[in-house]
C-alpha cells in the first residue's frame, strides 16, 4: 500500500463533530496500510469571519498582512485534527504550509506554487506519523513571508504534495458525492460520473462546474496524479479523474462527460470595429493591460458593405466595470462605434472527448436547445467542448434539455455513444 | 528618541474598536520619533475558545499540536493590528514568534526562551516599519516546532525583544492603570505605585499580585530593561519598574511597596516527622519528583519529648491531589504520622526593601493583624517580604488592616517610612 494524500474542505471540518468524523476516516486509511498525508481547509466559515474582521479594522485589507491573518484558519483546523487523531491512538503531526515546504512566489493573496520540498513531511511519515498540512498557504521563496494561494488553494496544495511525495492518489473529500453529469440542483436526474479524463474535467471546471477548480486539475494532469473526488460524509466511491482508468473499475464508455453551466459572467460587445489588421489586437491588449482574463471570444465575419465587424467576449461580472473603462480609452485609437454590456447571460457547455470528429454531437446539441425554445447568442467550440451563451433566464431549461438529449439522465438505459466505442 | 517595545494584552485588542484604538496609540509613539516594536496577545477570549474547541475533539489536548492551535490566536490579532496601522497611513509588518527570532527549548505549552535573534525585526524597523510580533510563541531550537511560552508568555516576549533590541523601555499595556499598593477590588483606598524596584516587584508578583508575572520581571531585571506598566485605555502614566528611578520622575520614599494576597494555594502539613537528618529531604524529593513547585515551607523546632516535628508547606491547589499521592507513597520510608490537607487558606504578604533591618515593620504588621482579629497559621520572611497564612475568609479584612497600618491608604498624608529616608 502506498502513500495517499487526502484533502478535506471546510464543510467537512465545520465543527468538533466533523473533525472527529474526519479523524476516524483518516485513521481507517492508516489502518489499511497507507501512509497518509492530510491537507485541511479552515473550519466552516472561519475564513469569512476573518475577512469580516479585517474589513472592520481597514477598508482595503490585502497583501502580506491579509495572508498572515487568513492562514490562522488552517492552523486551527489542522491542530484540532491532529489532536483528534492522537485521541484515536494514532500519531499525528501538523505542519504549516511553510513547514511542509510549499514554496511560492511573492504575489500575496493569490500566490503560485513554484516548488515543493516536503522533507519534514517525509520524515514524519517515516516515523509512523500521519502528517496534517495546512491547505491554501505557503511561504515566499525570496522574502520568506507567509502567502496564500487564492481560490482553490487547498485542493492545489493537496495535488502539489501528492506530486512531490509520489502519492498513489490524491483524494479530495467534499460535501457532494463526486462530479456529476450536470449540477444536481438544476438537473434532478444528473448522474455521478465514475471516471473522467483530466482533459474533460478541465473543460468542465472552466465551464462552471464547481467541484474541482481548473488550477488543481491542471496541476494533477501535469504530474499525472489521479484525483478521487468523494464525500467525507457518505464514504461512497466518488469520481476518479485521471489519464487512464484505475485498475478494474468499470469505465463509462460514453464520450459525453457532462453539461456545465455558468451564470457568473457578463458579455461585452465591441460594435463596429474596422475589419483590418491590428484592431482586434489593440482591443485585447487594452483588456489584458487591465489584468482581466477573458473567457469566450467571438468575432463574426465582417459585413462586406461596411467593412466593420463586431467582437464579443465574456468575462467575470466583477471585472465588467474595469473592462469597459479600459475599452473606452481605446475608442478613439481603434475607432469602434460603441460598447454593449450585458450581465444577464448564461453559458452552457457540453464536454466530451471526440465530439469534434462526430458531427452528430453538435447537431443534437443545437436541436435540443431549439426544441426547448432557447435562443443562442454566442457559440464557441474546442476539441472536446461546445459552449453557447443564452439569456440567463433560460439556463435551467437549456441544461435539462441538453442533459436529456445526450442520454445522461439517470433513468436512461444507456448514455448515447457517438462514434462507436468512444475510448 | 530610541526604540520602544509595547505589549498589548488580549483585553486591549478584544474587538475591532480596541484594535483601532491601539493602532492609534502605536502610531502616536511612531510620530513622536520612536522606533516601535509591538507585541500583541490574542484577542479577548480567543485563546479560551480555542482551548474549548480542543477539549471537544480530545480530552487531553497538550503538547505540540496544542501549541500549533493556540498560536493561531496571536496570528489573527497581529495581522489585524498591522492592517489597522497601515490604514492610518503608516507602514507595519507582522511577524510570528519564529519569524521574530524567538528561539525556545522544546518543552511544549511552557517553553523557555533560550535565544532571541531579531534580524528580521531590525530590518523591518530600519526600513521604516512598525514591527508587530506575536506574543506567547516561539520556535524550538532543535526541532523547529512551534512552541508557546505558557502563562505570562506575551509579557516575556516583549521584555525579551526589548533586551535583544536594546530598547529604552518595555511598555506593558493592560486594562488597569498600573501596579497598586494592594488589590483595588479589596482595598478601595489602594494607591497606584509610580515606581517600584525589580526586587520588590518580584516579591509582589510571587505573592499574588497579578499585574506582572514573576517570569517577565526576572527577565527584565537580568537585562536591566525598564518596564512601564500602564493602561491602554487611559493613556496615563502607569508604574515604572526598574533598577533606578527614571529621569526626573518623583520617587516614593516609603520603604513599603504594597500588600499582596493570594487565595490560589493550599497547605499540606506532614505531621509527626522524626526530627533527624534526611527526613525532610526525603519528603521534598518526593514532591519534587512529582514536578510540583512549593511556595512557603515552614518547619518548627521539634518537641523535645517526642523527637517529632511537623513540616508545612503551601502549593497551588491544582497540585494538591498529586502531592498527597506522592507523599503517601513515602509514608512507610519516612515514618511520619499523617498528612493534613487544607485549601481554605489565604496568604498575605507585605513587600518593601529594608524591612529586615527595621524591626518596627514586623511588629506593626502583626499588631495590625491582631487588631483585626486575624489568626496566623504560618509565617515566612525574606529580606524584603513578610508573608503569613490565614483562614481564607479573613483575607480581605487582613489586607485592609495591613494597608492602613502602613499608611498606604490614598487619603493618608504620607506613607509611613521606617529607618529614615528609605532609599
mmCIF file of N, CA, C and O in Angstrom, chain A residues 16 19-20 43 50 53-54 56-59 61 64-66 68-69 71-72 75-76 78-80 82-84 86-87 92-96 99 120 143-146, chain B residues 16 19-20 43 50 53-54 56-59 61 64-66 68-69 71-72 75-76 78-80 82-84 86-87 92-96 99 120 143-146:
data_model
loop_
_atom_site.group_PDB
_atom_site.id
_atom_site.type_symbol
_atom_site.label_atom_id
_atom_site.label_comp_id
_atom_site.label_asym_id
_atom_site.label_seq_id
_atom_site.Cartn_x
_atom_site.Cartn_y
_atom_site.Cartn_z
ATOM 1 N N UNK A 16 -16.543 20.394 15.886
ATOM 2 C CA UNK A 16 -15.803 19.324 16.554
ATOM 3 C C UNK A 16 -16.269 17.947 16.074
ATOM 4 O O UNK A 16 -15.454 17.042 15.864
ATOM 5 N N UNK A 19 -14.720 17.219 12.741
ATOM 6 C CA UNK A 19 -13.295 16.926 12.874
ATOM 7 C C UNK A 19 -13.099 15.488 13.363
ATOM 8 O O UNK A 19 -12.235 14.756 12.876
ATOM 9 N N UNK A 20 -13.929 15.067 14.303
ATOM 10 C CA UNK A 20 -13.792 13.698 14.814
ATOM 11 C C UNK A 20 -14.168 12.661 13.750
ATOM 12 O O UNK A 20 -13.536 11.617 13.653
ATOM 13 N N UNK A 43 -11.946 25.708 9.221
ATOM 14 C CA UNK A 43 -13.260 25.217 9.635
ATOM 15 C C UNK A 43 -14.382 26.098 9.099
ATOM 16 O O UNK A 43 -14.358 27.317 9.297
ATOM 17 N N UNK A 50 -12.843 35.856 9.382
ATOM 18 C CA UNK A 50 -11.587 36.599 9.443
ATOM 19 C C UNK A 50 -11.603 37.751 8.440
ATOM 20 O O UNK A 50 -11.142 38.854 8.737
ATOM 21 N N UNK A 53 -13.634 40.467 9.963
ATOM 22 C CA UNK A 53 -12.857 41.187 10.975
ATOM 23 C C UNK A 53 -11.895 42.171 10.318
ATOM 24 O O UNK A 53 -11.756 43.323 10.753
ATOM 25 N N UNK A 54 -11.227 41.726 9.268
ATOM 26 C CA UNK A 54 -10.274 42.587 8.572
ATOM 27 C C UNK A 54 -10.971 43.829 8.036
ATOM 28 O O UNK A 54 -10.454 44.939 8.135
ATOM 29 N N UNK A 56 -13.417 45.266 9.272
ATOM 30 C CA UNK A 56 -13.770 46.171 10.373
ATOM 31 C C UNK A 56 -12.607 47.065 10.796
ATOM 32 O O UNK A 56 -12.822 48.139 11.344
ATOM 33 N N UNK A 57 -11.380 46.615 10.581
ATOM 34 C CA UNK A 57 -10.250 47.457 11.001
ATOM 35 C C UNK A 57 -9.648 48.238 9.843
ATOM 36 O O UNK A 57 -8.917 49.193 10.053
ATOM 37 N N UNK A 58 -9.956 47.846 8.620
ATOM 38 C CA UNK A 58 -9.331 48.505 7.484
ATOM 39 C C UNK A 58 -10.202 48.301 6.249
ATOM 40 O O UNK A 58 -10.612 47.182 5.963
ATOM 41 N N UNK A 59 -10.493 49.360 5.511
ATOM 42 C CA UNK A 59 -11.398 49.196 4.371
ATOM 43 C C UNK A 59 -10.787 48.428 3.205
ATOM 44 O O UNK A 59 -11.502 47.873 2.411
ATOM 45 N N UNK A 61 -8.295 45.667 3.202
ATOM 46 C CA UNK A 61 -7.323 44.682 3.667
ATOM 47 C C UNK A 61 -6.815 43.857 2.497
ATOM 48 O O UNK A 61 -7.597 43.349 1.718
ATOM 49 N N UNK A 64 0.321 41.266 2.340
ATOM 50 C CA UNK A 64 1.047 40.433 3.272
ATOM 51 C C UNK A 64 0.268 40.161 4.554
ATOM 52 O O UNK A 64 0.168 39.032 5.014
ATOM 53 N N UNK A 65 -0.291 41.204 5.161
ATOM 54 C CA UNK A 65 -0.959 41.031 6.453
ATOM 55 C C UNK A 65 -2.256 40.242 6.316
ATOM 56 O O UNK A 65 -2.641 39.511 7.220
ATOM 57 N N UNK A 66 -2.907 40.399 5.192
ATOM 58 C CA UNK A 66 -4.143 39.660 4.950
ATOM 59 C C UNK A 66 -3.832 38.157 4.895
ATOM 60 O O UNK A 66 -4.568 37.335 5.445
ATOM 61 N N UNK A 68 -1.278 36.721 6.395
ATOM 62 C CA UNK A 68 -0.933 36.332 7.765
ATOM 63 C C UNK A 68 -2.208 36.024 8.543
ATOM 64 O O UNK A 68 -2.292 35.051 9.284
ATOM 65 N N UNK A 69 -3.212 36.869 8.340
ATOM 66 C CA UNK A 69 -4.491 36.690 9.039
ATOM 67 C C UNK A 69 -5.191 35.400 8.613
ATOM 68 O O UNK A 69 -5.556 34.572 9.459
ATOM 69 N N UNK A 71 -4.256 32.689 7.197
ATOM 70 C CA UNK A 71 -3.617 31.397 7.455
ATOM 71 C C UNK A 71 -3.852 30.907 8.881
ATOM 72 O O UNK A 71 -3.580 29.749 9.190
ATOM 73 N N UNK A 72 -4.370 31.783 9.746
ATOM 74 C CA UNK A 72 -4.720 31.337 11.100
ATOM 75 C C UNK A 72 -5.825 30.284 11.044
ATOM 76 O O UNK A 72 -5.894 29.393 11.896
ATOM 77 N N UNK A 75 -4.485 26.842 10.541
ATOM 78 C CA UNK A 75 -3.680 26.484 11.709
ATOM 79 C C UNK A 75 -4.577 25.873 12.797
ATOM 80 O O UNK A 75 -4.213 24.906 13.461
ATOM 81 N N UNK A 76 -5.759 26.455 12.954
ATOM 82 C CA UNK A 76 -6.698 25.949 13.961
ATOM 83 C C UNK A 76 -7.204 24.556 13.565
ATOM 84 O O UNK A 76 -7.150 23.619 14.356
ATOM 85 N N UNK A 78 -6.039 22.320 11.486
ATOM 86 C CA UNK A 78 -5.057 21.234 11.390
ATOM 87 C C UNK A 78 -4.606 20.764 12.769
ATOM 88 O O UNK A 78 -4.407 19.567 12.997
ATOM 89 N N UNK A 79 -4.466 21.705 13.704
ATOM 90 C CA UNK A 79 -4.048 21.308 15.050
ATOM 91 C C UNK A 79 -5.141 20.479 15.715
ATOM 92 O O UNK A 79 -4.869 19.457 16.357
ATOM 93 N N UNK A 80 -6.389 20.904 15.557
ATOM 94 C CA UNK A 80 -7.502 20.156 16.149
ATOM 95 C C UNK A 80 -7.598 18.762 15.536
ATOM 96 O O UNK A 80 -7.835 17.773 16.244
ATOM 97 N N UNK A 82 -5.171 16.998 14.236
ATOM 98 C CA UNK A 82 -4.074 16.171 14.767
ATOM 99 C C UNK A 82 -4.398 15.682 16.173
ATOM 100 O O UNK A 82 -4.143 14.520 16.515
ATOM 101 N N UNK A 83 -4.984 16.553 16.998
ATOM 102 C CA UNK A 83 -5.366 16.139 18.358
ATOM 103 C C UNK A 83 -6.404 15.019 18.317
ATOM 104 O O UNK A 83 -6.333 14.058 19.087
ATOM 105 N N UNK A 84 -7.388 15.186 17.424
ATOM 106 C CA UNK A 84 -8.465 14.192 17.333
ATOM 107 C C UNK A 84 -7.901 12.835 16.912
ATOM 108 O O UNK A 84 -8.351 11.790 17.380
ATOM 109 N N UNK A 86 -4.741 11.782 17.431
ATOM 110 C CA UNK A 86 -3.990 11.259 18.581
ATOM 111 C C UNK A 86 -4.947 10.614 19.574
ATOM 112 O O UNK A 86 -4.639 9.596 20.203
ATOM 113 N N UNK A 87 -6.120 11.245 19.722
ATOM 114 C CA UNK A 87 -7.110 10.729 20.666
ATOM 115 C C UNK A 87 -7.634 9.356 20.243
ATOM 116 O O UNK A 87 -8.179 8.625 21.060
ATOM 117 N N UNK A 92 0.066 11.780 15.068
ATOM 118 C CA UNK A 92 -0.152 12.770 14.009
ATOM 119 C C UNK A 92 0.622 14.030 14.325
ATOM 120 O O UNK A 92 0.803 14.384 15.495
ATOM 121 N N UNK A 93 1.112 14.689 13.287
ATOM 122 C CA UNK A 93 1.788 15.974 13.450
ATOM 123 C C UNK A 93 1.244 16.932 12.405
ATOM 124 O O UNK A 93 1.042 16.554 11.254
ATOM 125 N N UNK A 94 1.002 18.168 12.815
ATOM 126 C CA UNK A 94 0.503 19.150 11.854
ATOM 127 C C UNK A 94 1.639 20.055 11.390
ATOM 128 O O UNK A 94 2.591 20.292 12.117
ATOM 129 N N UNK A 95 1.521 20.528 10.159
ATOM 130 C CA UNK A 95 2.557 21.368 9.563
ATOM 131 C C UNK A 95 1.919 22.540 8.826
ATOM 132 O O UNK A 95 0.958 22.362 8.081
ATOM 133 N N UNK A 96 2.488 23.723 9.019
ATOM 134 C CA UNK A 96 2.058 24.865 8.221
ATOM 135 C C UNK A 96 2.540 24.660 6.780
ATOM 136 O O UNK A 96 3.360 23.780 6.503
ATOM 137 N N UNK A 99 6.237 24.937 6.816
ATOM 138 C CA UNK A 99 6.910 23.747 7.350
ATOM 139 C C UNK A 99 6.822 22.569 6.382
ATOM 140 O O UNK A 99 7.717 21.720 6.336
ATOM 141 N N UNK A 120 10.223 17.565 5.786
ATOM 142 C CA UNK A 120 9.701 17.305 7.135
ATOM 143 C C UNK A 120 8.506 16.355 7.098
ATOM 144 O O UNK A 120 8.301 15.569 8.024
ATOM 145 N N UNK A 143 11.290 36.363 0.141
ATOM 146 C CA UNK A 143 11.197 37.112 1.397
ATOM 147 C C UNK A 143 10.861 36.264 2.603
ATOM 148 O O UNK A 143 10.800 36.771 3.731
ATOM 149 N N UNK A 144 10.563 34.990 2.389
ATOM 150 C CA UNK A 144 10.162 34.102 3.497
ATOM 151 C C UNK A 144 8.910 34.610 4.202
ATOM 152 O O UNK A 144 8.745 34.435 5.413
ATOM 153 N N UNK A 145 8.050 35.281 3.463
ATOM 154 C CA UNK A 145 6.780 35.726 4.022
ATOM 155 C C UNK A 145 5.708 34.666 3.796
ATOM 156 O O UNK A 145 5.773 33.892 2.838
ATOM 157 N N UNK A 146 4.691 34.678 4.699
ATOM 158 C CA UNK A 146 3.571 33.762 4.550
ATOM 159 C C UNK A 146 2.695 34.221 3.390
ATOM 160 O O UNK A 146 2.362 35.403 3.294
ATOM 161 N N UNK B 16 -12.656 44.945 17.097
ATOM 162 C CA UNK B 16 -12.128 45.837 16.060
ATOM 163 C C UNK B 16 -11.893 47.244 16.614
ATOM 164 O O UNK B 16 -10.883 47.882 16.298
ATOM 165 N N UNK B 19 -8.710 47.272 18.581
ATOM 166 C CA UNK B 19 -7.543 47.199 17.697
ATOM 167 C C UNK B 19 -7.262 48.564 17.083
ATOM 168 O O UNK B 19 -6.114 49.006 16.997
ATOM 169 N N UNK B 20 -8.321 49.271 16.690
ATOM 170 C CA UNK B 20 -8.120 50.594 16.087
ATOM 171 C C UNK B 20 -7.603 51.601 17.125
ATOM 172 O O UNK B 20 -6.764 52.447 16.802
ATOM 173 N N UNK B 43 -6.825 38.105 20.708
ATOM 174 C CA UNK B 43 -7.979 38.948 21.004
ATOM 175 C C UNK B 43 -8.837 38.354 22.110
ATOM 176 O O UNK B 43 -9.241 37.188 22.024
ATOM 177 N N UNK B 50 -10.295 28.613 21.792
ATOM 178 C CA UNK B 50 -9.500 27.568 21.132
ATOM 179 C C UNK B 50 -9.292 26.386 22.081
ATOM 180 O O UNK B 50 -9.354 25.222 21.671
ATOM 181 N N UNK B 53 -12.437 24.412 22.072
ATOM 182 C CA UNK B 53 -12.530 23.599 20.862
ATOM 183 C C UNK B 53 -11.660 22.346 20.988
ATOM 184 O O UNK B 53 -12.067 21.242 20.632
ATOM 185 N N UNK B 54 -10.453 22.539 21.487
ATOM 186 C CA UNK B 54 -9.532 21.403 21.647
ATOM 187 C C UNK B 54 -10.146 20.360 22.570
ATOM 188 O O UNK B 54 -10.066 19.151 22.304
ATOM 189 N N UNK B 56 -13.152 19.699 22.909
ATOM 190 C CA UNK B 56 -14.247 18.999 22.240
ATOM 191 C C UNK B 56 -13.758 17.866 21.342
ATOM 192 O O UNK B 56 -14.502 16.929 21.061
ATOM 193 N N UNK B 57 -12.531 17.969 20.845
ATOM 194 C CA UNK B 57 -12.056 16.898 19.964
ATOM 195 C C UNK B 57 -11.169 15.896 20.693
ATOM 196 O O UNK B 57 -10.933 14.796 20.203
ATOM 197 N N UNK B 58 -10.654 16.280 21.859
ATOM 198 C CA UNK B 58 -9.733 15.390 22.554
ATOM 199 C C UNK B 58 -9.733 15.729 24.038
ATOM 200 O O UNK B 58 -9.603 16.884 24.408
ATOM 201 N N UNK B 59 -9.887 14.721 24.893
ATOM 202 C CA UNK B 59 -9.975 15.025 26.324
ATOM 203 C C UNK B 59 -8.666 15.499 26.931
ATOM 204 O O UNK B 59 -8.672 16.166 27.949
ATOM 205 N N UNK B 61 -5.914 17.509 25.419
ATOM 206 C CA UNK B 61 -5.116 18.245 24.449
ATOM 207 C C UNK B 61 -3.861 18.806 25.106
ATOM 208 O O UNK B 61 -3.939 19.421 26.155
ATOM 209 N N UNK B 64 2.677 19.449 21.267
ATOM 210 C CA UNK B 64 2.979 20.132 20.027
ATOM 211 C C UNK B 64 1.739 20.684 19.330
ATOM 212 O O UNK B 64 1.713 21.832 18.906
ATOM 213 N N UNK B 65 0.710 19.877 19.194
ATOM 214 C CA UNK B 65 -0.466 20.310 18.436
ATOM 215 C C UNK B 65 -1.242 21.392 19.171
ATOM 216 O O UNK B 65 -1.849 22.262 18.563
ATOM 217 N N UNK B 66 -1.232 21.318 20.484
ATOM 218 C CA UNK B 66 -1.904 22.344 21.286
ATOM 219 C C UNK B 66 -1.234 23.697 21.043
ATOM 220 O O UNK B 66 -1.904 24.727 20.906
ATOM 221 N N UNK B 68 0.426 24.531 18.323
ATOM 222 C CA UNK B 68 0.083 24.927 16.960
ATOM 223 C C UNK B 68 -1.275 25.612 16.939
ATOM 224 O O UNK B 68 -1.475 26.630 16.283
ATOM 225 N N UNK B 69 -2.208 25.040 17.695
ATOM 226 C CA UNK B 69 -3.565 25.588 17.769
ATOM 227 C C UNK B 69 -3.572 26.984 18.393
ATOM 228 O O UNK B 69 -4.096 27.943 17.816
ATOM 229 N N UNK B 71 -1.361 29.241 18.892
ATOM 230 C CA UNK B 71 -0.642 30.337 18.235
ATOM 231 C C UNK B 71 -1.458 30.980 17.116
ATOM 232 O O UNK B 71 -1.091 32.047 16.627
ATOM 233 N N UNK B 72 -2.560 30.333 16.722
ATOM 234 C CA UNK B 72 -3.437 30.958 15.729
ATOM 235 C C UNK B 72 -4.025 32.260 16.277
ATOM 236 O O UNK B 72 -4.291 33.198 15.524
ATOM 237 N N UNK B 75 -1.768 35.191 15.751
ATOM 238 C CA UNK B 75 -1.637 35.416 14.318
ATOM 239 C C UNK B 75 -2.764 36.313 13.816
ATOM 240 O O UNK B 75 -2.569 37.207 12.990
ATOM 241 N N UNK B 76 -3.954 36.070 14.339
ATOM 242 C CA UNK B 76 -5.117 36.874 13.946
ATOM 243 C C UNK B 76 -4.961 38.318 14.444
ATOM 244 O O UNK B 76 -5.081 39.275 13.683
ATOM 245 N N UNK B 78 -2.334 40.010 15.435
ATOM 246 C CA UNK B 78 -1.210 40.802 14.924
ATOM 247 C C UNK B 78 -1.446 41.248 13.482
ATOM 248 O O UNK B 78 -1.091 42.363 13.104
ATOM 249 N N UNK B 79 -2.062 40.377 12.686
ATOM 250 C CA UNK B 79 -2.328 40.758 11.296
ATOM 251 C C UNK B 79 -3.345 41.891 11.247
ATOM 252 O O UNK B 79 -3.194 42.852 10.488
ATOM 253 N N UNK B 80 -4.388 41.785 12.072
ATOM 254 C CA UNK B 80 -5.400 42.844 12.108
ATOM 255 C C UNK B 80 -4.793 44.161 12.578
ATOM 256 O O UNK B 80 -5.093 45.239 12.036
ATOM 257 N N UNK B 82 -1.680 45.143 12.267
ATOM 258 C CA UNK B 82 -0.851 45.690 11.188
ATOM 259 C C UNK B 82 -1.726 46.365 10.134
ATOM 260 O O UNK B 82 -1.399 47.442 9.632
ATOM 261 N N UNK B 83 -2.857 45.734 9.813
ATOM 262 C CA UNK B 83 -3.774 46.338 8.837
ATOM 263 C C UNK B 83 -4.308 47.680 9.335
ATOM 264 O O UNK B 83 -4.393 48.649 8.575
ATOM 265 N N UNK B 84 -4.678 47.712 10.617
ATOM 266 C CA UNK B 84 -5.241 48.937 11.191
ATOM 267 C C UNK B 84 -4.204 50.068 11.162
ATOM 268 O O UNK B 84 -4.544 51.232 10.926
ATOM 269 N N UNK B 86 -1.643 50.316 8.976
ATOM 270 C CA UNK B 86 -1.499 50.726 7.579
ATOM 271 C C UNK B 86 -2.625 51.667 7.190
ATOM 272 O O UNK B 86 -2.445 52.613 6.440
ATOM 273 N N UNK B 87 -3.810 51.374 7.718
ATOM 274 C CA UNK B 87 -4.977 52.195 7.410
ATOM 275 C C UNK B 87 -4.832 53.621 7.949
ATOM 276 O O UNK B 87 -5.512 54.535 7.491
ATOM 277 N N UNK B 92 3.505 48.886 8.471
ATOM 278 C CA UNK B 92 3.620 47.911 9.551
ATOM 279 C C UNK B 92 3.755 46.520 8.952
ATOM 280 O O UNK B 92 3.202 46.235 7.895
ATOM 281 N N UNK B 93 4.527 45.677 9.633
ATOM 282 C CA UNK B 93 4.645 44.275 9.218
ATOM 283 C C UNK B 93 4.499 43.415 10.459
ATOM 284 O O UNK B 93 5.049 43.733 11.517
ATOM 285 N N UNK B 94 3.766 42.317 10.323
ATOM 286 C CA UNK B 94 3.609 41.421 11.468
ATOM 287 C C UNK B 94 4.535 40.218 11.323
ATOM 288 O O UNK B 94 4.873 39.801 10.217
ATOM 289 N N UNK B 95 4.964 39.688 12.472
ATOM 290 C CA UNK B 95 5.899 38.562 12.484
ATOM 291 C C UNK B 95 5.462 37.535 13.522
ATOM 292 O O UNK B 95 5.112 37.893 14.653
ATOM 293 N N UNK B 96 5.508 36.274 13.146
ATOM 294 C CA UNK B 96 5.286 35.213 14.130
ATOM 295 C C UNK B 96 6.475 35.176 15.082
ATOM 296 O O UNK B 96 7.516 35.798 14.824
ATOM 297 N N UNK B 99 9.403 33.970 13.140
ATOM 298 C CA UNK B 99 9.973 34.978 12.249
ATOM 299 C C UNK B 99 10.713 36.063 13.032
ATOM 300 O O UNK B 99 11.680 36.644 12.544
ATOM 301 N N UNK B 120 15.076 39.961 11.428
ATOM 302 C CA UNK B 120 14.013 40.453 10.542
ATOM 303 C C UNK B 120 13.315 41.679 11.138
ATOM 304 O O UNK B 120 12.863 42.562 10.410
ATOM 305 N N UNK B 143 13.999 21.133 16.972
ATOM 306 C CA UNK B 143 13.064 20.523 16.021
ATOM 307 C C UNK B 143 12.367 21.522 15.105
ATOM 308 O O UNK B 143 11.607 21.134 14.227
ATOM 309 N N UNK B 144 12.589 22.823 15.349
ATOM 310 C CA UNK B 144 11.915 23.860 14.555
ATOM 311 C C UNK B 144 10.398 23.744 14.653
ATOM 312 O O UNK B 144 9.673 24.040 13.704
ATOM 313 N N UNK B 145 9.908 23.280 15.792
ATOM 314 C CA UNK B 145 8.471 23.211 16.020
ATOM 315 C C UNK B 145 7.995 24.489 16.692
ATOM 316 O O UNK B 145 8.747 25.138 17.413
ATOM 317 N N UNK B 146 6.706 24.822 16.467
ATOM 318 C CA UNK B 146 6.107 25.983 17.108
ATOM 319 C C UNK B 146 5.881 25.663 18.583
ATOM 320 O O UNK B 146 5.357 24.611 18.925
#
